[in-house]
JSON list of C-alpha atoms in Angstrom, two decimals:
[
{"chain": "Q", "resi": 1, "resn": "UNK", "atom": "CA", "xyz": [0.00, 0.00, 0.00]},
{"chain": "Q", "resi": 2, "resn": "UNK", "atom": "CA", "xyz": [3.59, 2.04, 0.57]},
{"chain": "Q", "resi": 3, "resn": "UNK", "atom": "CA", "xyz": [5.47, 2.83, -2.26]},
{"chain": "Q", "resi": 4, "resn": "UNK", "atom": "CA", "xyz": [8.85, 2.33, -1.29]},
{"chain": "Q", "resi": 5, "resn": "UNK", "atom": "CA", "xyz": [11.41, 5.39, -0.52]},
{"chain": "Q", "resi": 6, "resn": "UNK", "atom": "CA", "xyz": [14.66, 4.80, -1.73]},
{"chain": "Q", "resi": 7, "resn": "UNK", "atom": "CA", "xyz": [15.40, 6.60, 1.97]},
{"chain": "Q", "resi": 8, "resn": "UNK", "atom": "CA", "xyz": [13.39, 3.44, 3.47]},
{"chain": "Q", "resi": 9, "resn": "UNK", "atom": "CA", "xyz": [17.04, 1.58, 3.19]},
{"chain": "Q", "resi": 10, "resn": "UNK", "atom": "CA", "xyz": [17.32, -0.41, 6.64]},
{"chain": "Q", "resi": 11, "resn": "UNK", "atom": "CA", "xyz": [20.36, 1.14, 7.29]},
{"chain": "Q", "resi": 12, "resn": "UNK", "atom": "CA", "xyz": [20.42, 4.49, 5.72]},
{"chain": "Q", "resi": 13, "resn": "UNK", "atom": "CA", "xyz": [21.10, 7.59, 8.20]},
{"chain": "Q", "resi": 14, "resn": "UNK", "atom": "CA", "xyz": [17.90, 9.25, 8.20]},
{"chain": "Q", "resi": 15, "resn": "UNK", "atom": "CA", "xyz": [15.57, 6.08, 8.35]},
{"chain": "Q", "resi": 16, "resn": "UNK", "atom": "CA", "xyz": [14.97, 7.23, 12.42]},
{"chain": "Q", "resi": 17, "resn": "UNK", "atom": "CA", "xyz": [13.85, 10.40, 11.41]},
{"chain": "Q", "resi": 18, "resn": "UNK", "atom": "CA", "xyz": [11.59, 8.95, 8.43]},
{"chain": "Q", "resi": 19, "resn": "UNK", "atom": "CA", "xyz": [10.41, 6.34, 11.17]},
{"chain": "Q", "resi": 20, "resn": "UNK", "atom": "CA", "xyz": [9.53, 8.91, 13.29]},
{"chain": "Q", "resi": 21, "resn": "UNK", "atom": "CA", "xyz": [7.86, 11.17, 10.92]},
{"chain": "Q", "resi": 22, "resn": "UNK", "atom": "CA", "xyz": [5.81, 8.32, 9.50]},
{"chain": "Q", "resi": 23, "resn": "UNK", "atom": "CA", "xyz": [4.49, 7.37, 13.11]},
{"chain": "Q", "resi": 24, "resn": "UNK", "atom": "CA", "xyz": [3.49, 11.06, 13.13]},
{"chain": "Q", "resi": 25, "resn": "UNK", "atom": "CA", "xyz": [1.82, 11.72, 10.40]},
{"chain": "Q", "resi": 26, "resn": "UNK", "atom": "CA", "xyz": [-0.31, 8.54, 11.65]},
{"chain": "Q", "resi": 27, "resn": "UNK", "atom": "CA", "xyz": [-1.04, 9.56, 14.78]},
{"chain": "Q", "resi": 28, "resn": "UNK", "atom": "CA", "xyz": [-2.45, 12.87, 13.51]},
{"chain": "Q", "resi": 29, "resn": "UNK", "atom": "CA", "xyz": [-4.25, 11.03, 10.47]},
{"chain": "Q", "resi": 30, "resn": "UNK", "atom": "CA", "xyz": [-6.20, 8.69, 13.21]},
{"chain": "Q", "resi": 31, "resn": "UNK", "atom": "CA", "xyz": [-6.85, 11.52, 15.51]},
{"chain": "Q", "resi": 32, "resn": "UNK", "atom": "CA", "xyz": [-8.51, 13.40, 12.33]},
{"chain": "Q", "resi": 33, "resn": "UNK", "atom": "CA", "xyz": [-10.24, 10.56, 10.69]},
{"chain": "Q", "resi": 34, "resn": "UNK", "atom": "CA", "xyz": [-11.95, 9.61, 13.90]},
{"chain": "Q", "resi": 35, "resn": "UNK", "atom": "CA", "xyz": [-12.74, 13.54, 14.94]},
{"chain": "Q", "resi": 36, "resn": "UNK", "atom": "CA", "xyz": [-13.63, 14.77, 11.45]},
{"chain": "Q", "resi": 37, "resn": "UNK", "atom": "CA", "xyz": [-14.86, 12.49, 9.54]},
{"chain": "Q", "resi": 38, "resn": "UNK", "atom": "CA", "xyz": [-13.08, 10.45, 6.03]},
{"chain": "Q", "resi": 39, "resn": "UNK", "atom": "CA", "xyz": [-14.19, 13.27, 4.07]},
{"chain": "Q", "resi": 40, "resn": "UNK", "atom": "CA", "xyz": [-13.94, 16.46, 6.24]},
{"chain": "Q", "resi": 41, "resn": "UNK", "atom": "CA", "xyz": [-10.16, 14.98, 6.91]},
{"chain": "Q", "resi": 42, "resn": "UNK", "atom": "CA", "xyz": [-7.69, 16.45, 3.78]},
{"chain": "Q", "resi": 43, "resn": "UNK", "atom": "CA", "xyz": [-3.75, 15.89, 3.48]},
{"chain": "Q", "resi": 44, "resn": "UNK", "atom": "CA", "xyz": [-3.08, 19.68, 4.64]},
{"chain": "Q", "resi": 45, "resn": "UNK", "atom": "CA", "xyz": [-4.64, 19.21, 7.85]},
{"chain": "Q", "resi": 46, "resn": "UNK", "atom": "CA", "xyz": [-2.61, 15.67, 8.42]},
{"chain": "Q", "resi": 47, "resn": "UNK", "atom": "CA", "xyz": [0.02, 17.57, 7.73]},
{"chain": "Q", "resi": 48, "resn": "UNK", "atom": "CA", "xyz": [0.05, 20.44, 9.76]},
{"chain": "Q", "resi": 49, "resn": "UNK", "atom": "CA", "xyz": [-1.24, 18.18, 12.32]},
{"chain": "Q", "resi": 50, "resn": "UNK", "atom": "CA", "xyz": [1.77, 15.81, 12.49]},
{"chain": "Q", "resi": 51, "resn": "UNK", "atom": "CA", "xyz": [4.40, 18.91, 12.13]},
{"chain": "Q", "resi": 52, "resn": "UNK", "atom": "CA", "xyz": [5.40, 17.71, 9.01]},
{"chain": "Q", "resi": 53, "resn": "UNK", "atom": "CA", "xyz": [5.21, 19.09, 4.83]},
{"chain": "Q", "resi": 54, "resn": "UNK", "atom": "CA", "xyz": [2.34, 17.67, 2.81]},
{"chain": "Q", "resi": 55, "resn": "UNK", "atom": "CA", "xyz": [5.20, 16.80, 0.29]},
{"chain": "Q", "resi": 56, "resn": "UNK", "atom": "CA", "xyz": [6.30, 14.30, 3.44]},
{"chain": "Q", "resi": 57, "resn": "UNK", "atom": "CA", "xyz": [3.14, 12.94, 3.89]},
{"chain": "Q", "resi": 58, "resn": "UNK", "atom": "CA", "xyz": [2.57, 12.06, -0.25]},
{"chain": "Q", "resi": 59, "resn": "UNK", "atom": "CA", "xyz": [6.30, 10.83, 0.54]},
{"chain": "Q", "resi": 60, "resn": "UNK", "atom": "CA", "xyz": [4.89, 8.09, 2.88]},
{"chain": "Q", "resi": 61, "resn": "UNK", "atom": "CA", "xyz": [1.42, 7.86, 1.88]},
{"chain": "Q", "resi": 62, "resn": "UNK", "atom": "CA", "xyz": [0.38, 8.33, -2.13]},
{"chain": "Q", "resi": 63, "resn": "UNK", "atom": "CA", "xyz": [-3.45, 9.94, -1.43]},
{"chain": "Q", "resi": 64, "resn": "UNK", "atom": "CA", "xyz": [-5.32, 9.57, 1.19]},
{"chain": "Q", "resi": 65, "resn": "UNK", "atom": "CA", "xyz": [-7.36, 5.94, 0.57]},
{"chain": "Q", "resi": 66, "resn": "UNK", "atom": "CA", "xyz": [-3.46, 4.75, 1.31]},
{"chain": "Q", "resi": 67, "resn": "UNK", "atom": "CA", "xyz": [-3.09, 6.91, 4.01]},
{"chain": "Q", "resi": 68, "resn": "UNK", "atom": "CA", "xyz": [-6.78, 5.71, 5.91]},
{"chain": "Q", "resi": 69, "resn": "UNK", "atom": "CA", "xyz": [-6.19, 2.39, 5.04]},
{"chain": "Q", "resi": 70, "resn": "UNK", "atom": "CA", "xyz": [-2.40, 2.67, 6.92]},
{"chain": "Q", "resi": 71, "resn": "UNK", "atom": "CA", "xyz": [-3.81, 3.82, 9.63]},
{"chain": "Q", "resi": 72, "resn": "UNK", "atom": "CA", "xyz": [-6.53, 1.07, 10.20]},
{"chain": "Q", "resi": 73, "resn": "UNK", "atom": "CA", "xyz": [-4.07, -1.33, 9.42]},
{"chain": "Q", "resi": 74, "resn": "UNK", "atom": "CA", "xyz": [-1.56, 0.55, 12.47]},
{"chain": "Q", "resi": 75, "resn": "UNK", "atom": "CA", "xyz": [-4.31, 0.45, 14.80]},
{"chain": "Q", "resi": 76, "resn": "UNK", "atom": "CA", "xyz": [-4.97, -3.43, 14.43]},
{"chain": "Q", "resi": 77, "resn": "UNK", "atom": "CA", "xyz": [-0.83, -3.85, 14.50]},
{"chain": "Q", "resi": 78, "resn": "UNK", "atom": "CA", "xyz": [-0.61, -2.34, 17.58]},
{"chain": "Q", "resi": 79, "resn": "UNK", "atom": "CA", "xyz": [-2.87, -4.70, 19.21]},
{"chain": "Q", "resi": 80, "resn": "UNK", "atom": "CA", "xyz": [-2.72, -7.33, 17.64]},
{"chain": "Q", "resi": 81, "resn": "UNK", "atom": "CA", "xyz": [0.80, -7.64, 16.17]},
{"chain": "Q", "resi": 82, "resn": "UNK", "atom": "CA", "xyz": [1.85, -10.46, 13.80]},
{"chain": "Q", "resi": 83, "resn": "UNK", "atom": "CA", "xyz": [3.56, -12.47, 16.54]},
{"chain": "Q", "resi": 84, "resn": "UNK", "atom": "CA", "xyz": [0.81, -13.13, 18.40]},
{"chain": "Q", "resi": 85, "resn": "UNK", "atom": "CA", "xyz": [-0.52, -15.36, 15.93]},
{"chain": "Q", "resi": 86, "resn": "UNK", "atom": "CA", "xyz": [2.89, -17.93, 16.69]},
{"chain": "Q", "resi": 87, "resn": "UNK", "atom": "CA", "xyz": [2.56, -20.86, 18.18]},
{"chain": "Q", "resi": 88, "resn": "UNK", "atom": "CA", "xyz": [5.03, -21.36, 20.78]},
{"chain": "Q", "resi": 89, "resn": "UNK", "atom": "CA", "xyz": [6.98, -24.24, 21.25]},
{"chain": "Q", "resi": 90, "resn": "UNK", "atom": "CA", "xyz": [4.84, -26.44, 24.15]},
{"chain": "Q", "resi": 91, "resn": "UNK", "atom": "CA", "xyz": [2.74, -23.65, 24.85]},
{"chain": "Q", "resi": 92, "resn": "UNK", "atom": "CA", "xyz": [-0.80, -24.99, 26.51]},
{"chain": "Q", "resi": 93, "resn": "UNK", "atom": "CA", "xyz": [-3.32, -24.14, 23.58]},
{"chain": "Q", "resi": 94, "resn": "UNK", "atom": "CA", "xyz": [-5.56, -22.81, 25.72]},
{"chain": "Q", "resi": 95, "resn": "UNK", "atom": "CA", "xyz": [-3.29, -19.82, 27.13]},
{"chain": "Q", "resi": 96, "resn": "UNK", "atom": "CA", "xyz": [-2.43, -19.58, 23.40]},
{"chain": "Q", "resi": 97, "resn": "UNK", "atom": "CA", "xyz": [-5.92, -18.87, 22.37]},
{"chain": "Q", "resi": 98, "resn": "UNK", "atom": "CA", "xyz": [-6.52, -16.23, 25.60]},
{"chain": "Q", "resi": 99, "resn": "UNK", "atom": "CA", "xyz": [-3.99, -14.29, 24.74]},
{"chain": "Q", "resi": 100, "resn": "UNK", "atom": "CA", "xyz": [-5.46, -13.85, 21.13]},
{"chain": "Q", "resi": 101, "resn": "UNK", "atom": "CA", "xyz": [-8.48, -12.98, 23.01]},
{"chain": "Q", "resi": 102, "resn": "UNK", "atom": "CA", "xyz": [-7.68, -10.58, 25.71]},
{"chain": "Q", "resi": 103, "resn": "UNK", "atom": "CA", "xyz": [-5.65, -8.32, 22.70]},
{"chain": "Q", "resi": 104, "resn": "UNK", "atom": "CA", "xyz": [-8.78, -8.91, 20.51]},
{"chain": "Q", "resi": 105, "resn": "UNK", "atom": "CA", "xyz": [-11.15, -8.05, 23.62]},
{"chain": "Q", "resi": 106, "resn": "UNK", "atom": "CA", "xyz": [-9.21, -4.82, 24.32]},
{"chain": "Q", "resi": 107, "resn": "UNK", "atom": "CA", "xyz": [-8.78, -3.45, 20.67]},
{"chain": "Q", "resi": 108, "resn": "UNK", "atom": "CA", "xyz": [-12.60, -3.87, 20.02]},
{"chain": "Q", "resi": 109, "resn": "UNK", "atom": "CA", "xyz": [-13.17, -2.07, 23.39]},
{"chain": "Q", "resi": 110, "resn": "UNK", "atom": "CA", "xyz": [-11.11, 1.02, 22.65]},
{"chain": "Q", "resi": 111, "resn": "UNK", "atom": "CA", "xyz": [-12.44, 4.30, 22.16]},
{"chain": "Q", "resi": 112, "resn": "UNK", "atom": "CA", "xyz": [-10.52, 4.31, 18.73]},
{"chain": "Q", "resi": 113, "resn": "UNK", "atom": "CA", "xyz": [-11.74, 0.96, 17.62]},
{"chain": "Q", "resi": 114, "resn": "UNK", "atom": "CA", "xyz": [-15.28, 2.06, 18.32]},
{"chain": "Q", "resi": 115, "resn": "UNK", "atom": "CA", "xyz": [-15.09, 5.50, 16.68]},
{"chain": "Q", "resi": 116, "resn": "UNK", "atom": "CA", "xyz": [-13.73, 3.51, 13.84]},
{"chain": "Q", "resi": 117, "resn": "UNK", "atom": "CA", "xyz": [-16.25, 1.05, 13.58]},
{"chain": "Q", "resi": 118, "resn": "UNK", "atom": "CA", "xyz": [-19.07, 3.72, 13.46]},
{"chain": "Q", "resi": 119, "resn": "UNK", "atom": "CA", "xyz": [-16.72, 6.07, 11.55]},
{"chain": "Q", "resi": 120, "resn": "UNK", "atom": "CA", "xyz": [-16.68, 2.70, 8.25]},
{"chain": "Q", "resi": 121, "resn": "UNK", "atom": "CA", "xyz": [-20.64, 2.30, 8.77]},
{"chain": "Q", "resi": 122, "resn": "UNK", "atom": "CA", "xyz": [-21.51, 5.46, 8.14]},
{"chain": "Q", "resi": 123, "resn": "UNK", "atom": "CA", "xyz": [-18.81, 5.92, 5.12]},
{"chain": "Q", "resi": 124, "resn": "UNK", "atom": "CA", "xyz": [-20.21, 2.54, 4.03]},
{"chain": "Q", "resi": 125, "resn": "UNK", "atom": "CA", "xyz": [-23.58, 3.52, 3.53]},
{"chain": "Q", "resi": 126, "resn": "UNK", "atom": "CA", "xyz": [-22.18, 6.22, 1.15]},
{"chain": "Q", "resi": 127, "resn": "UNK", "atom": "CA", "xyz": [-19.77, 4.15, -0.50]},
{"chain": "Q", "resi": 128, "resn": "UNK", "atom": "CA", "xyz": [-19.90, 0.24, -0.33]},
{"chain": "Q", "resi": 129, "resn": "UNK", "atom": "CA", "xyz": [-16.06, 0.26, -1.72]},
{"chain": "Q", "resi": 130, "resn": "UNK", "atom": "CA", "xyz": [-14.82, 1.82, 1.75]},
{"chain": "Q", "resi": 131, "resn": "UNK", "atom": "CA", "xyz": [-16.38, -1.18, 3.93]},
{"chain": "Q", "resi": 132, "resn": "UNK", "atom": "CA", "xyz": [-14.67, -3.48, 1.41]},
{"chain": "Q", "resi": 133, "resn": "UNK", "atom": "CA", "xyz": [-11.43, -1.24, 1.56]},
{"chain": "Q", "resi": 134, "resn": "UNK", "atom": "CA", "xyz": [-11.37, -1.03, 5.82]},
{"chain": "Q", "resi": 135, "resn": "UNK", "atom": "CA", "xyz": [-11.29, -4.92, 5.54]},
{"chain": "Q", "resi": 136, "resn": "UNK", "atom": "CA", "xyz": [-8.95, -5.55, 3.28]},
{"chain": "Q", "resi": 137, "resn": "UNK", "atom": "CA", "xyz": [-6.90, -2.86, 5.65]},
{"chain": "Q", "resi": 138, "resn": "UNK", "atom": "CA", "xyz": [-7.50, -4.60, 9.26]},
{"chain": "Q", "resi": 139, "resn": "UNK", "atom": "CA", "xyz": [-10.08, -7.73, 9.75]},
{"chain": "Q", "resi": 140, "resn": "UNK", "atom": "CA", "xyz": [-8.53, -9.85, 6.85]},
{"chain": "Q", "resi": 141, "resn": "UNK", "atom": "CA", "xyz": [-5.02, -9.88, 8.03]},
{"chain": "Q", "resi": 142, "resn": "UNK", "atom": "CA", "xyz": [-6.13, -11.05, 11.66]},
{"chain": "Q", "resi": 143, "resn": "UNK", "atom": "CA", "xyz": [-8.62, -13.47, 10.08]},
{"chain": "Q", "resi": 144, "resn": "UNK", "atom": "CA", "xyz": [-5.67, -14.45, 7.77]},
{"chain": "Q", "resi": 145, "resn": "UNK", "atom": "CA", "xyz": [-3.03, -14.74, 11.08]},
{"chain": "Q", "resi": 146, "resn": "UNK", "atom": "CA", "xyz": [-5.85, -16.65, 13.01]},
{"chain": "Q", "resi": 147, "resn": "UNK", "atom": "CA", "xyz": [-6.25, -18.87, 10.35]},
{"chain": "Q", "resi": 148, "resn": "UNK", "atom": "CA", "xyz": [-2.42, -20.00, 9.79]},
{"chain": "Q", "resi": 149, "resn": "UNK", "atom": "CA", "xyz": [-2.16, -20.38, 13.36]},
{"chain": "Q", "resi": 150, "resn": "UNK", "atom": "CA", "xyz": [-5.52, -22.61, 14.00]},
{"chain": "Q", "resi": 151, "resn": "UNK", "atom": "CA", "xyz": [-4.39, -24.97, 10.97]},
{"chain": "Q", "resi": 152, "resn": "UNK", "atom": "CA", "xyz": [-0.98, -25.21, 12.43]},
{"chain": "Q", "resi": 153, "resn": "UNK", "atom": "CA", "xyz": [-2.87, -26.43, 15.75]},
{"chain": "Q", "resi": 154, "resn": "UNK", "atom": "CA", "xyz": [-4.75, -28.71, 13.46]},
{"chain": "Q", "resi": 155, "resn": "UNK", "atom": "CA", "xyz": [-1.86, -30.32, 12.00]},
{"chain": "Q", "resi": 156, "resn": "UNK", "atom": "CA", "xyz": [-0.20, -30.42, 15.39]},
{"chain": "Q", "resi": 157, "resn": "UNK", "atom": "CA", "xyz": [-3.19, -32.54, 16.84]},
{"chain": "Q", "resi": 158, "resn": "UNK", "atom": "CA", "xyz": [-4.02, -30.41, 19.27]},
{"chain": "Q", "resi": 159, "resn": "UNK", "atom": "CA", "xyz": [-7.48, -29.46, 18.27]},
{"chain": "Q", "resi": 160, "resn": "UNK", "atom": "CA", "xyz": [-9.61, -31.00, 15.11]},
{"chain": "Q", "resi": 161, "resn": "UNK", "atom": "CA", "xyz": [-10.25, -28.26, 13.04]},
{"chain": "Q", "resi": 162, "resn": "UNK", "atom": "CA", "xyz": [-11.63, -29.15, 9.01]},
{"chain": "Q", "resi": 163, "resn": "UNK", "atom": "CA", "xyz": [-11.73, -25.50, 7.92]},
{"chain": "Q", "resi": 164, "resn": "UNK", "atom": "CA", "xyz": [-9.49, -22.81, 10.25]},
{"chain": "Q", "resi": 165, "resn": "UNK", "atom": "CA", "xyz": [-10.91, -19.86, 8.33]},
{"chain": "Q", "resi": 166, "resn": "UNK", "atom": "CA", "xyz": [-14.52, -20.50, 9.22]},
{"chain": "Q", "resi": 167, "resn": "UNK", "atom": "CA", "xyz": [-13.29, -21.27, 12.91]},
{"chain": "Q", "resi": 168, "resn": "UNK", "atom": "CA", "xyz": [-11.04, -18.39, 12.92]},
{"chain": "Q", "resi": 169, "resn": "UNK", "atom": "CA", "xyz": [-14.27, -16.60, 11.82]},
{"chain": "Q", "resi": 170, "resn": "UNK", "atom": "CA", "xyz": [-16.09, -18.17, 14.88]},
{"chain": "Q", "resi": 171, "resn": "UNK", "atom": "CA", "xyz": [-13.75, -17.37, 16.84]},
{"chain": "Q", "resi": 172, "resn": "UNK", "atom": "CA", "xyz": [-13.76, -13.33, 16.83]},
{"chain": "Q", "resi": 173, "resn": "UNK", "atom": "CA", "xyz": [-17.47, -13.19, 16.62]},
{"chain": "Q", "resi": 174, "resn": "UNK", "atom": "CA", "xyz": [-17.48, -14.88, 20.08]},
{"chain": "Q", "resi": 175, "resn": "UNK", "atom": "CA", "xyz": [-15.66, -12.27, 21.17]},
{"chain": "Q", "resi": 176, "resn": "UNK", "atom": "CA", "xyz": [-17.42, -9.70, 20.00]},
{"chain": "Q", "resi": 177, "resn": "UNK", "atom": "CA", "xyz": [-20.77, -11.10, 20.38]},
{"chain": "Q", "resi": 178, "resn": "UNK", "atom": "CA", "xyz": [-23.72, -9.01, 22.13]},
{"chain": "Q", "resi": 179, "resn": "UNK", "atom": "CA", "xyz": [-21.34, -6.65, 24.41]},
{"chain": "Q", "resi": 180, "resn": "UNK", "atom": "CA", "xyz": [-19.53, -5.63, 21.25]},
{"chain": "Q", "resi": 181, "resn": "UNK", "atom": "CA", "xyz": [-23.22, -4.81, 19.72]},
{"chain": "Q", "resi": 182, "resn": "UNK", "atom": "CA", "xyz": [-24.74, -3.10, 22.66]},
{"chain": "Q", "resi": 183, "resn": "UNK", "atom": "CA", "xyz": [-20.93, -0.81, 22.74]},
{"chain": "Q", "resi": 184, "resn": "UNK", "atom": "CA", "xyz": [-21.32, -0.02, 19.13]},
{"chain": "Q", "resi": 185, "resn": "UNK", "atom": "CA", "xyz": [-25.14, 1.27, 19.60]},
{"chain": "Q", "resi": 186, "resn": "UNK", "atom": "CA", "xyz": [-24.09, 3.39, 22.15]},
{"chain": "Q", "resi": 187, "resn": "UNK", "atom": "CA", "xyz": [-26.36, 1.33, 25.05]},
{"chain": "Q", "resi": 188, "resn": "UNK", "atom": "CA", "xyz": [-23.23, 0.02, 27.08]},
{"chain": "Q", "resi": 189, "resn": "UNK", "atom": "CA", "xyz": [-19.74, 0.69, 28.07]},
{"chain": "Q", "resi": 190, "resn": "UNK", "atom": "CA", "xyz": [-16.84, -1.41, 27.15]},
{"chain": "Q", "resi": 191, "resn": "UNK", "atom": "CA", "xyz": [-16.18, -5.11, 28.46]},
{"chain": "Q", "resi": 192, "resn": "UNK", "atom": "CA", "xyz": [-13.12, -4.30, 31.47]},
{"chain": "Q", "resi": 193, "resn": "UNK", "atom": "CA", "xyz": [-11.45, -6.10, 34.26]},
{"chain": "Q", "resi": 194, "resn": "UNK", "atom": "CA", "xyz": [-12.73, -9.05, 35.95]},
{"chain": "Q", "resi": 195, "resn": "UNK", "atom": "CA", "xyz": [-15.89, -9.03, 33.06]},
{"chain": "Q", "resi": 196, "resn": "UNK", "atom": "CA", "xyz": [-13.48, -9.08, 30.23]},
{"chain": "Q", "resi": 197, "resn": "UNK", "atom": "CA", "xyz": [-11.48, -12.13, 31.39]},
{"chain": "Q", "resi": 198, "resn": "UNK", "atom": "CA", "xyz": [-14.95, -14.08, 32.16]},
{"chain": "Q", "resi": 199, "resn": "UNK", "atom": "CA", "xyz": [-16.21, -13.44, 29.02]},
{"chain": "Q", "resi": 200, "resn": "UNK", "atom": "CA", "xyz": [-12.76, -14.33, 26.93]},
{"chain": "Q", "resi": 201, "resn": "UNK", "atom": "CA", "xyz": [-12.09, -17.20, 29.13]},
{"chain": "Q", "resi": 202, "resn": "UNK", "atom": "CA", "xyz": [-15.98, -18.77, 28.59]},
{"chain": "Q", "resi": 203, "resn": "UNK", "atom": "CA", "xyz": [-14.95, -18.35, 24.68]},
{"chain": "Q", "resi": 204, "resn": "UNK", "atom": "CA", "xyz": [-12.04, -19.64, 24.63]},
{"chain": "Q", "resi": 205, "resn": "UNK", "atom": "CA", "xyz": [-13.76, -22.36, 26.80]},
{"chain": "Q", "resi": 206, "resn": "UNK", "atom": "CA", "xyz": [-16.51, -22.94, 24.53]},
{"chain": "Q", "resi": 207, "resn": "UNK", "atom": "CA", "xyz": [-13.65, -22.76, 21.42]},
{"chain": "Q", "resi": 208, "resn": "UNK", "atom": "CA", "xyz": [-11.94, -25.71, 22.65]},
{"chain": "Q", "resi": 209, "resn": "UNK", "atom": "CA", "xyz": [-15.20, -27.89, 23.45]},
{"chain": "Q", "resi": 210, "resn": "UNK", "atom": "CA", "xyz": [-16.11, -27.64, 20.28]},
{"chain": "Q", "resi": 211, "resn": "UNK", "atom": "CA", "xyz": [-12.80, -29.07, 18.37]},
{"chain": "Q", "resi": 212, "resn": "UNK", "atom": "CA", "xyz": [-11.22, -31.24, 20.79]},
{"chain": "Q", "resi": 213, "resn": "UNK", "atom": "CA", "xyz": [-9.28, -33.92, 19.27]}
]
């Protein structure tokens, strides 16, 4: 979604300063995006926003789909980073599977996530192409993790799992399920403490009874 800068070099002098500008301009695209709205939201005010040129941000980001789409895909990294999806050598499958959970549990609980969600309905209804585009950017590359990781338990003979994309599927929407729905409409606060565990445990729970070997 980056085109490459031929300062991007992973040991060039200035790739610090690049880093750092990059992580700017994102923070100050999420904080607009979520505040202002998709469209209300224009490269200027990312840049001004981040302390940086607009020629910097086009640098890093070509328009402003790639830009939108970078930061989704930084929020879900954050939280769910690409690691988490390894399975550790004799790790119980179980604690495997709650850790997944408890990062999944407190991304879809944040105040960002949320604003986001709400943010992609409401473009969606304009345009279905940006519902299509936030997926691509975030959901499909921790359904995609999930699913490596839940066929490598497969073929490890830990749990009996035919199709780990459908379960992988499964999996999230348990975690979401109604207190996700009742956040998004507004009627409930977020999942926390003691009530989070309880509710990712009796998933995770639940997960396992259902594809024991």
């Amino acid at each position: 979604m980056r085109i490459p800068m031929s300062n991007d070099a992973p040991n060039g002098p200035g790739r610090p300063k690049d880093l750092a500008k990059r992580e700017a301009i994102l923070e100050a695209a999420k904080a607009l995006f979520l505040s202002l709205g998709y469209a209300n939201t224009s490269m200027d005010a990312v840049a001004a926003a981040a302390g940086v040129s607009k020629l910097t941000v086009y640098s890093h980001f070509t328009d402003k789909q790639t830009l939108f789409g970078s930061a989704v895909m930084a929020t879900c990294q954050n939280q769910l980073p690409d690691l988490i999806f390894e399975y550790p050598a004799g790790a119980p499958v179980q604690e495997v599977l709650l850790n997944i959970g408890r990062n999944f549990q407190a991304l879809i609980c944040s105040d960002e996530a949320v604003k986001l969600s709400r943010l992609i309905i409401a473009l969606g209804s304009q345009d279905p192409a940006f519902g299509q585009f936030f997926y691509e950017a975030g959901p499909k590359r921790v359904l995609a993790g999930m699913e490596a990781l839940l066929r490598e338990i497969d073929e490890r003979g830990l749990l009996r799992i035919a199709n780990p994309l459908q379960a992988a599927e499964h999996f999230f929407c348990l975690i979401k399920g109604a207190p996700d729905y009742r956040l998004l409409l507004g009627c409930a606060g977020p999942l926390e403490g003691d009530e989070a565990e309880a509710h990712v445990r009796e998933v995770v729970e639940l997960f396992i009874r259902a594809f024991e070997a």
